[in-house]
């Protein structure tokens, strides 16, 4: 039987700044409004669409499964931001098969998070123009409400980017004497 010892958090790595913790929590929350809206669509509520528009969008059957999956996946990805300010962003939880208890290499978190921040910024920034575009399958009130529900997503990429930079700075700022390296 192989026994693995627990890997302790690196004492040379400082804790995250308060602003980064708040930004990580905000990033995890910005997907909730649209996720809840999509869940309403999946349960048969028109949620801002006209009856004809709701039918044309195909939110029943597999369409409902798709929007529920999109909501769950979006929130799960947003929650990963918390790993950049929590201990499981430095040492993987023990329950993860084959990898549990191992230290996270900083670049293994920084590179995907940085690319995701860039992609999310590019993806969601056009939603700032939501109200300038026609939405013929939506009611006027629905178009307004959906615009406000999607507006927080514009902040997701920049929030993730800021938390990623903070994580990178903390993880590379290890004092040499604590890392087992002789000071120069």
PDB file of C-alpha atoms in Angstrom:
ATOM      1  CA  UNK A   1       0.000   0.000   0.000  1.00  0.00           C
ATOM      2  CA  UNK A   2       1.404   3.379  -1.017  1.00  0.00           C
ATOM      3  CA  UNK A   3       1.063   6.167   1.511  1.00  0.00           C
ATOM      4  CA  UNK A   4       1.186   9.712   0.307  1.00  0.00           C
ATOM      5  CA  UNK A   5       2.126  12.448   2.681  1.00  0.00           C
ATOM      6  CA  UNK A   6       0.219  15.682   2.569  1.00  0.00           C
ATOM      7  CA  UNK A   7       1.894  18.580   0.836  1.00  0.00           C
ATOM      8  CA  UNK A   8       1.723  21.652   3.022  1.00  0.00           C
ATOM      9  CA  UNK A   9       1.071  25.096   1.668  1.00  0.00           C
ATOM     10  CA  UNK A  10       4.238  26.973   0.941  1.00  0.00           C
ATOM     11  CA  UNK A  11       4.863  29.342   3.877  1.00  0.00           C
ATOM     12  CA  UNK A  12       6.839  31.605   1.555  1.00  0.00           C
ATOM     13  CA  UNK A  13       3.710  32.372  -0.477  1.00  0.00           C
ATOM     14  CA  UNK A  14       1.733  35.187   1.060  1.00  0.00           C
ATOM     15  CA  UNK A  15      -2.020  35.077   1.270  1.00  0.00           C
ATOM     16  CA  UNK A  16      -4.055  36.817  -1.396  1.00  0.00           C
ATOM     17  CA  UNK A  17      -4.856  40.499  -0.931  1.00  0.00           C
ATOM     18  CA  UNK A  18      -8.385  41.308   0.183  1.00  0.00           C
ATOM     19  CA  UNK A  19      -9.231  42.941  -3.156  1.00  0.00           C
ATOM     20  CA  UNK A  20      -8.267  39.747  -5.019  1.00  0.00           C
ATOM     21  CA  UNK A  21     -10.480  37.609  -2.773  1.00  0.00           C
ATOM     22  CA  UNK A  22     -13.381  39.983  -3.377  1.00  0.00           C
ATOM     23  CA  UNK A  23     -12.716  40.044  -7.124  1.00  0.00           C
ATOM     24  CA  UNK A  24     -12.613  36.224  -7.225  1.00  0.00           C
ATOM     25  CA  UNK A  25     -15.956  36.017  -5.442  1.00  0.00           C
ATOM     26  CA  UNK A  26     -17.404  38.640  -7.776  1.00  0.00           C
ATOM     27  CA  UNK A  27     -16.168  36.654 -10.793  1.00  0.00           C
ATOM     28  CA  UNK A  28     -17.895  33.567  -9.408  1.00  0.00           C
ATOM     29  CA  UNK A  29     -21.156  35.492  -9.016  1.00  0.00           C
ATOM     30  CA  UNK A  30     -21.389  37.329 -12.348  1.00  0.00           C
ATOM     31  CA  UNK A  31     -22.677  34.219 -14.147  1.00  0.00           C
ATOM     32  CA  UNK A  32     -25.608  33.697 -11.771  1.00  0.00           C
ATOM     33  CA  UNK A  33     -28.115  36.153 -13.327  1.00  0.00           C
ATOM     34  CA  UNK A  34     -27.843  34.649 -16.809  1.00  0.00           C
ATOM     35  CA  UNK A  35     -27.744  31.124 -15.399  1.00  0.00           C
ATOM     36  CA  UNK A  36     -30.992  31.654 -13.529  1.00  0.00           C
ATOM     37  CA  UNK A  37     -32.542  33.217 -16.623  1.00  0.00           C
ATOM     38  CA  UNK A  38     -31.548  30.189 -18.717  1.00  0.00           C
ATOM     39  CA  UNK A  39     -33.004  27.846 -16.107  1.00  0.00           C
ATOM     40  CA  UNK A  40     -36.294  29.720 -16.417  1.00  0.00           C
ATOM     41  CA  UNK A  41     -36.162  29.193 -20.190  1.00  0.00           C
ATOM     42  CA  UNK A  42     -35.511  25.465 -19.695  1.00  0.00           C
ATOM     43  CA  UNK A  43     -38.523  25.132 -17.398  1.00  0.00           C
ATOM     44  CA  UNK A  44     -40.893  26.588 -19.965  1.00  0.00           C
ATOM     45  CA  UNK A  45     -41.031  30.261 -19.002  1.00  0.00           C
ATOM     46  CA  UNK A  46     -40.733  32.624 -21.940  1.00  0.00           C
ATOM     47  CA  UNK A  47     -38.510  34.854 -19.747  1.00  0.00           C
ATOM     48  CA  UNK A  48     -38.633  37.890 -22.034  1.00  0.00           C
ATOM     49  CA  UNK A  49     -39.238  36.160 -25.349  1.00  0.00           C
ATOM     50  CA  UNK A  50     -42.467  36.468 -27.247  1.00  0.00           C
ATOM     51  CA  UNK A  51     -44.377  33.172 -27.504  1.00  0.00           C
ATOM     52  CA  UNK A  52     -43.319  32.835 -31.147  1.00  0.00           C
ATOM     53  CA  UNK A  53     -39.723  33.772 -30.307  1.00  0.00           C
ATOM     54  CA  UNK A  54     -39.573  31.231 -27.484  1.00  0.00           C
ATOM     55  CA  UNK A  55     -40.843  28.504 -29.812  1.00  0.00           C
ATOM     56  CA  UNK A  56     -38.358  29.478 -32.525  1.00  0.00           C
ATOM     57  CA  UNK A  57     -35.407  29.269 -30.099  1.00  0.00           C
ATOM     58  CA  UNK A  58     -36.126  25.608 -29.294  1.00  0.00           C
ATOM     59  CA  UNK A  59     -35.811  25.662 -25.513  1.00  0.00           C
ATOM     60  CA  UNK A  60     -37.675  22.374 -25.129  1.00  0.00           C
ATOM     61  CA  UNK A  61     -36.298  18.817 -25.195  1.00  0.00           C
ATOM     62  CA  UNK A  62     -32.577  18.822 -25.992  1.00  0.00           C
ATOM     63  CA  UNK A  63     -32.636  22.613 -26.130  1.00  0.00           C
ATOM     64  CA  UNK A  64     -33.589  22.639 -22.440  1.00  0.00           C
ATOM     65  CA  UNK A  65     -30.768  20.210 -21.652  1.00  0.00           C
ATOM     66  CA  UNK A  66     -28.373  22.476 -23.532  1.00  0.00           C
ATOM     67  CA  UNK A  67     -29.313  25.663 -21.652  1.00  0.00           C
ATOM     68  CA  UNK A  68     -29.190  23.868 -18.278  1.00  0.00           C
ATOM     69  CA  UNK A  69     -25.767  22.451 -19.179  1.00  0.00           C
ATOM     70  CA  UNK A  70     -24.601  25.887 -20.300  1.00  0.00           C
ATOM     71  CA  UNK A  71     -25.703  27.380 -16.981  1.00  0.00           C
ATOM     72  CA  UNK A  72     -24.021  24.669 -14.906  1.00  0.00           C
ATOM     73  CA  UNK A  73     -20.817  24.769 -16.970  1.00  0.00           C
ATOM     74  CA  UNK A  74     -20.632  28.565 -16.830  1.00  0.00           C
ATOM     75  CA  UNK A  75     -21.014  28.631 -13.066  1.00  0.00           C
ATOM     76  CA  UNK A  76     -18.521  25.785 -12.590  1.00  0.00           C
ATOM     77  CA  UNK A  77     -15.944  27.627 -14.685  1.00  0.00           C
ATOM     78  CA  UNK A  78     -16.603  30.861 -12.816  1.00  0.00           C
ATOM     79  CA  UNK A  79     -16.109  29.052  -9.495  1.00  0.00           C
ATOM     80  CA  UNK A  80     -12.637  27.962 -10.620  1.00  0.00           C
ATOM     81  CA  UNK A  81     -11.591  31.582 -10.118  1.00  0.00           C
ATOM     82  CA  UNK A  82     -11.796  30.932  -6.379  1.00  0.00           C
ATOM     83  CA  UNK A  83      -8.890  28.505  -6.728  1.00  0.00           C
ATOM     84  CA  UNK A  84      -6.634  31.472  -7.404  1.00  0.00           C
ATOM     85  CA  UNK A  85      -7.280  32.793  -3.876  1.00  0.00           C
ATOM     86  CA  UNK A  86      -7.910  29.559  -1.954  1.00  0.00           C
ATOM     87  CA  UNK A  87      -5.518  26.849  -0.727  1.00  0.00           C
ATOM     88  CA  UNK A  88      -6.724  24.383  -3.385  1.00  0.00           C
ATOM     89  CA  UNK A  89      -5.151  26.696  -5.943  1.00  0.00           C
ATOM     90  CA  UNK A  90      -1.754  25.872  -4.430  1.00  0.00           C
ATOM     91  CA  UNK A  91      -2.229  22.208  -3.455  1.00  0.00           C
ATOM     92  CA  UNK A  92      -4.825  20.035  -5.177  1.00  0.00           C
ATOM     93  CA  UNK A  93      -7.475  18.538  -2.849  1.00  0.00           C
ATOM     94  CA  UNK A  94      -6.764  14.956  -1.718  1.00  0.00           C
ATOM     95  CA  UNK A  95     -10.001  13.611  -3.236  1.00  0.00           C
ATOM     96  CA  UNK A  96      -8.821  14.247  -6.822  1.00  0.00           C
ATOM     97  CA  UNK A  97      -7.716  10.874  -8.241  1.00  0.00           C
ATOM     98  CA  UNK A  98      -4.010  10.521  -9.105  1.00  0.00           C
ATOM     99  CA  UNK A  99      -3.264  14.213  -8.536  1.00  0.00           C
ATOM    100  CA  UNK A 100      -4.710  14.900  -5.080  1.00  0.00           C
ATOM    101  CA  UNK A 101      -2.267  16.359  -2.592  1.00  0.00           C
ATOM    102  CA  UNK A 102       0.190  17.575  -5.218  1.00  0.00           C
ATOM    103  CA  UNK A 103       1.379  21.147  -5.441  1.00  0.00           C
ATOM    104  CA  UNK A 104      -0.079  23.165  -8.323  1.00  0.00           C
ATOM    105  CA  UNK A 105       2.591  24.552 -10.610  1.00  0.00           C
ATOM    106  CA  UNK A 106       1.906  28.277 -10.848  1.00  0.00           C
ATOM    107  CA  UNK A 107       2.005  28.409 -14.644  1.00  0.00           C
ATOM    108  CA  UNK A 108      -0.459  25.485 -14.833  1.00  0.00           C
ATOM    109  CA  UNK A 109      -2.995  27.866 -13.298  1.00  0.00           C
ATOM    110  CA  UNK A 110      -1.786  31.197 -14.691  1.00  0.00           C
ATOM    111  CA  UNK A 111      -1.698  30.279 -18.389  1.00  0.00           C
ATOM    112  CA  UNK A 112      -5.244  28.805 -18.639  1.00  0.00           C
ATOM    113  CA  UNK A 113      -6.665  31.522 -16.389  1.00  0.00           C
ATOM    114  CA  UNK A 114      -4.968  34.260 -18.404  1.00  0.00           C
ATOM    115  CA  UNK A 115      -6.197  32.824 -21.701  1.00  0.00           C
ATOM    116  CA  UNK A 116      -9.688  32.437 -20.246  1.00  0.00           C
ATOM    117  CA  UNK A 117      -9.655  36.053 -19.044  1.00  0.00           C
ATOM    118  CA  UNK A 118      -8.725  37.213 -22.534  1.00  0.00           C
ATOM    119  CA  UNK A 119     -11.355  34.992 -24.201  1.00  0.00           C
ATOM    120  CA  UNK A 120     -14.100  36.067 -21.778  1.00  0.00           C
ATOM    121  CA  UNK A 121     -13.273  39.722 -22.313  1.00  0.00           C
ATOM    122  CA  UNK A 122     -13.467  39.312 -26.089  1.00  0.00           C
ATOM    123  CA  UNK A 123     -16.652  37.230 -25.839  1.00  0.00           C
ATOM    124  CA  UNK A 124     -18.682  39.386 -23.461  1.00  0.00           C
ATOM    125  CA  UNK A 125     -17.581  42.965 -24.192  1.00  0.00           C
ATOM    126  CA  UNK A 126     -19.882  43.218 -27.259  1.00  0.00           C
ATOM    127  CA  UNK A 127     -22.838  42.826 -24.886  1.00  0.00           C
ATOM    128  CA  UNK A 128     -22.267  46.463 -23.929  1.00  0.00           C
ATOM    129  CA  UNK A 129     -24.056  47.207 -27.221  1.00  0.00           C
ATOM    130  CA  UNK A 130     -27.031  44.928 -26.403  1.00  0.00           C
ATOM    131  CA  UNK A 131     -29.568  47.743 -26.380  1.00  0.00           C
ATOM    132  CA  UNK A 132     -28.371  49.139 -29.710  1.00  0.00           C
ATOM    133  CA  UNK A 133     -29.292  45.915 -31.524  1.00  0.00           C
ATOM    134  CA  UNK A 134     -32.775  44.797 -32.559  1.00  0.00           C
ATOM    135  CA  UNK A 135     -34.185  41.691 -30.846  1.00  0.00           C
ATOM    136  CA  UNK A 136     -37.376  40.904 -32.773  1.00  0.00           C
ATOM    137  CA  UNK A 137     -38.145  37.712 -30.824  1.00  0.00           C
ATOM    138  CA  UNK A 138     -38.181  39.508 -27.476  1.00  0.00           C
ATOM    139  CA  UNK A 139     -40.617  41.806 -25.769  1.00  0.00           C
ATOM    140  CA  UNK A 140     -39.435  45.342 -25.012  1.00  0.00           C
ATOM    141  CA  UNK A 141     -39.364  44.583 -21.279  1.00  0.00           C
ATOM    142  CA  UNK A 142     -37.653  41.240 -21.942  1.00  0.00           C
ATOM    143  CA  UNK A 143     -34.957  42.877 -24.054  1.00  0.00           C
ATOM    144  CA  UNK A 144     -34.269  45.382 -21.279  1.00  0.00           C
ATOM    145  CA  UNK A 145     -34.172  42.760 -18.526  1.00  0.00           C
ATOM    146  CA  UNK A 146     -32.006  40.336 -20.489  1.00  0.00           C
ATOM    147  CA  UNK A 147     -29.591  43.169 -21.231  1.00  0.00           C
ATOM    148  CA  UNK A 148     -29.214  43.830 -17.515  1.00  0.00           C
ATOM    149  CA  UNK A 149     -28.854  40.093 -16.784  1.00  0.00           C
ATOM    150  CA  UNK A 150     -26.008  39.751 -19.287  1.00  0.00           C
ATOM    151  CA  UNK A 151     -24.290  43.011 -18.347  1.00  0.00           C
ATOM    152  CA  UNK A 152     -22.379  41.508 -15.341  1.00  0.00           C
ATOM    153  CA  UNK A 153     -20.688  39.045 -17.717  1.00  0.00           C
ATOM    154  CA  UNK A 154     -18.761  41.972 -19.205  1.00  0.00           C
ATOM    155  CA  UNK A 155     -16.831  42.125 -15.899  1.00  0.00           C
ATOM    156  CA  UNK A 156     -16.016  38.389 -15.803  1.00  0.00           C
ATOM    157  CA  UNK A 157     -12.894  38.537 -17.994  1.00  0.00           C
ATOM    158  CA  UNK A 158     -11.332  41.607 -16.346  1.00  0.00           C
ATOM    159  CA  UNK A 159     -12.052  40.230 -12.860  1.00  0.00           C
ATOM    160  CA  UNK A 160     -10.471  36.899 -13.739  1.00  0.00           C
ATOM    161  CA  UNK A 161      -7.522  38.709 -15.289  1.00  0.00           C
ATOM    162  CA  UNK A 162      -6.915  40.806 -12.170  1.00  0.00           C
ATOM    163  CA  UNK A 163      -7.122  37.770  -9.867  1.00  0.00           C
ATOM    164  CA  UNK A 164      -4.785  35.852 -12.179  1.00  0.00           C
ATOM    165  CA  UNK A 165      -2.186  38.630 -12.063  1.00  0.00           C
ATOM    166  CA  UNK A 166      -2.442  38.674  -8.255  1.00  0.00           C
ATOM    167  CA  UNK A 167      -2.005  34.880  -8.096  1.00  0.00           C
ATOM    168  CA  UNK A 168       0.999  35.034 -10.417  1.00  0.00           C
ATOM    169  CA  UNK A 169       2.660  37.792  -8.390  1.00  0.00           C
ATOM    170  CA  UNK A 170       2.127  35.952  -5.103  1.00  0.00           C
ATOM    171  CA  UNK A 171       3.365  32.622  -6.387  1.00  0.00           C
ATOM    172  CA  UNK A 172       6.529  33.997  -8.012  1.00  0.00           C
ATOM    173  CA  UNK A 173       7.431  36.279  -5.108  1.00  0.00           C
ATOM    174  CA  UNK A 174       8.845  33.442  -2.969  1.00  0.00           C
ATOM    175  CA  UNK A 175      11.637  34.550  -0.666  1.00  0.00           C
ATOM    176  CA  UNK A 176      14.804  32.632  -1.624  1.00  0.00           C
ATOM    177  CA  UNK A 177      15.741  31.635   1.950  1.00  0.00           C
ATOM    178  CA  UNK A 178      12.365  29.942   2.466  1.00  0.00           C
ATOM    179  CA  UNK A 179      12.477  28.182  -0.892  1.00  0.00           C
ATOM    180  CA  UNK A 180      15.764  26.456  -0.079  1.00  0.00           C
ATOM    181  CA  UNK A 181      17.789  28.653  -2.417  1.00  0.00           C
ATOM    182  CA  UNK A 182      20.796  30.532  -1.137  1.00  0.00           C
ATOM    183  CA  UNK A 183      20.383  34.302  -1.459  1.00  0.00           C
ATOM    184  CA  UNK A 184      22.672  35.913  -4.000  1.00  0.00           C
TER     185      UNK A 184
END
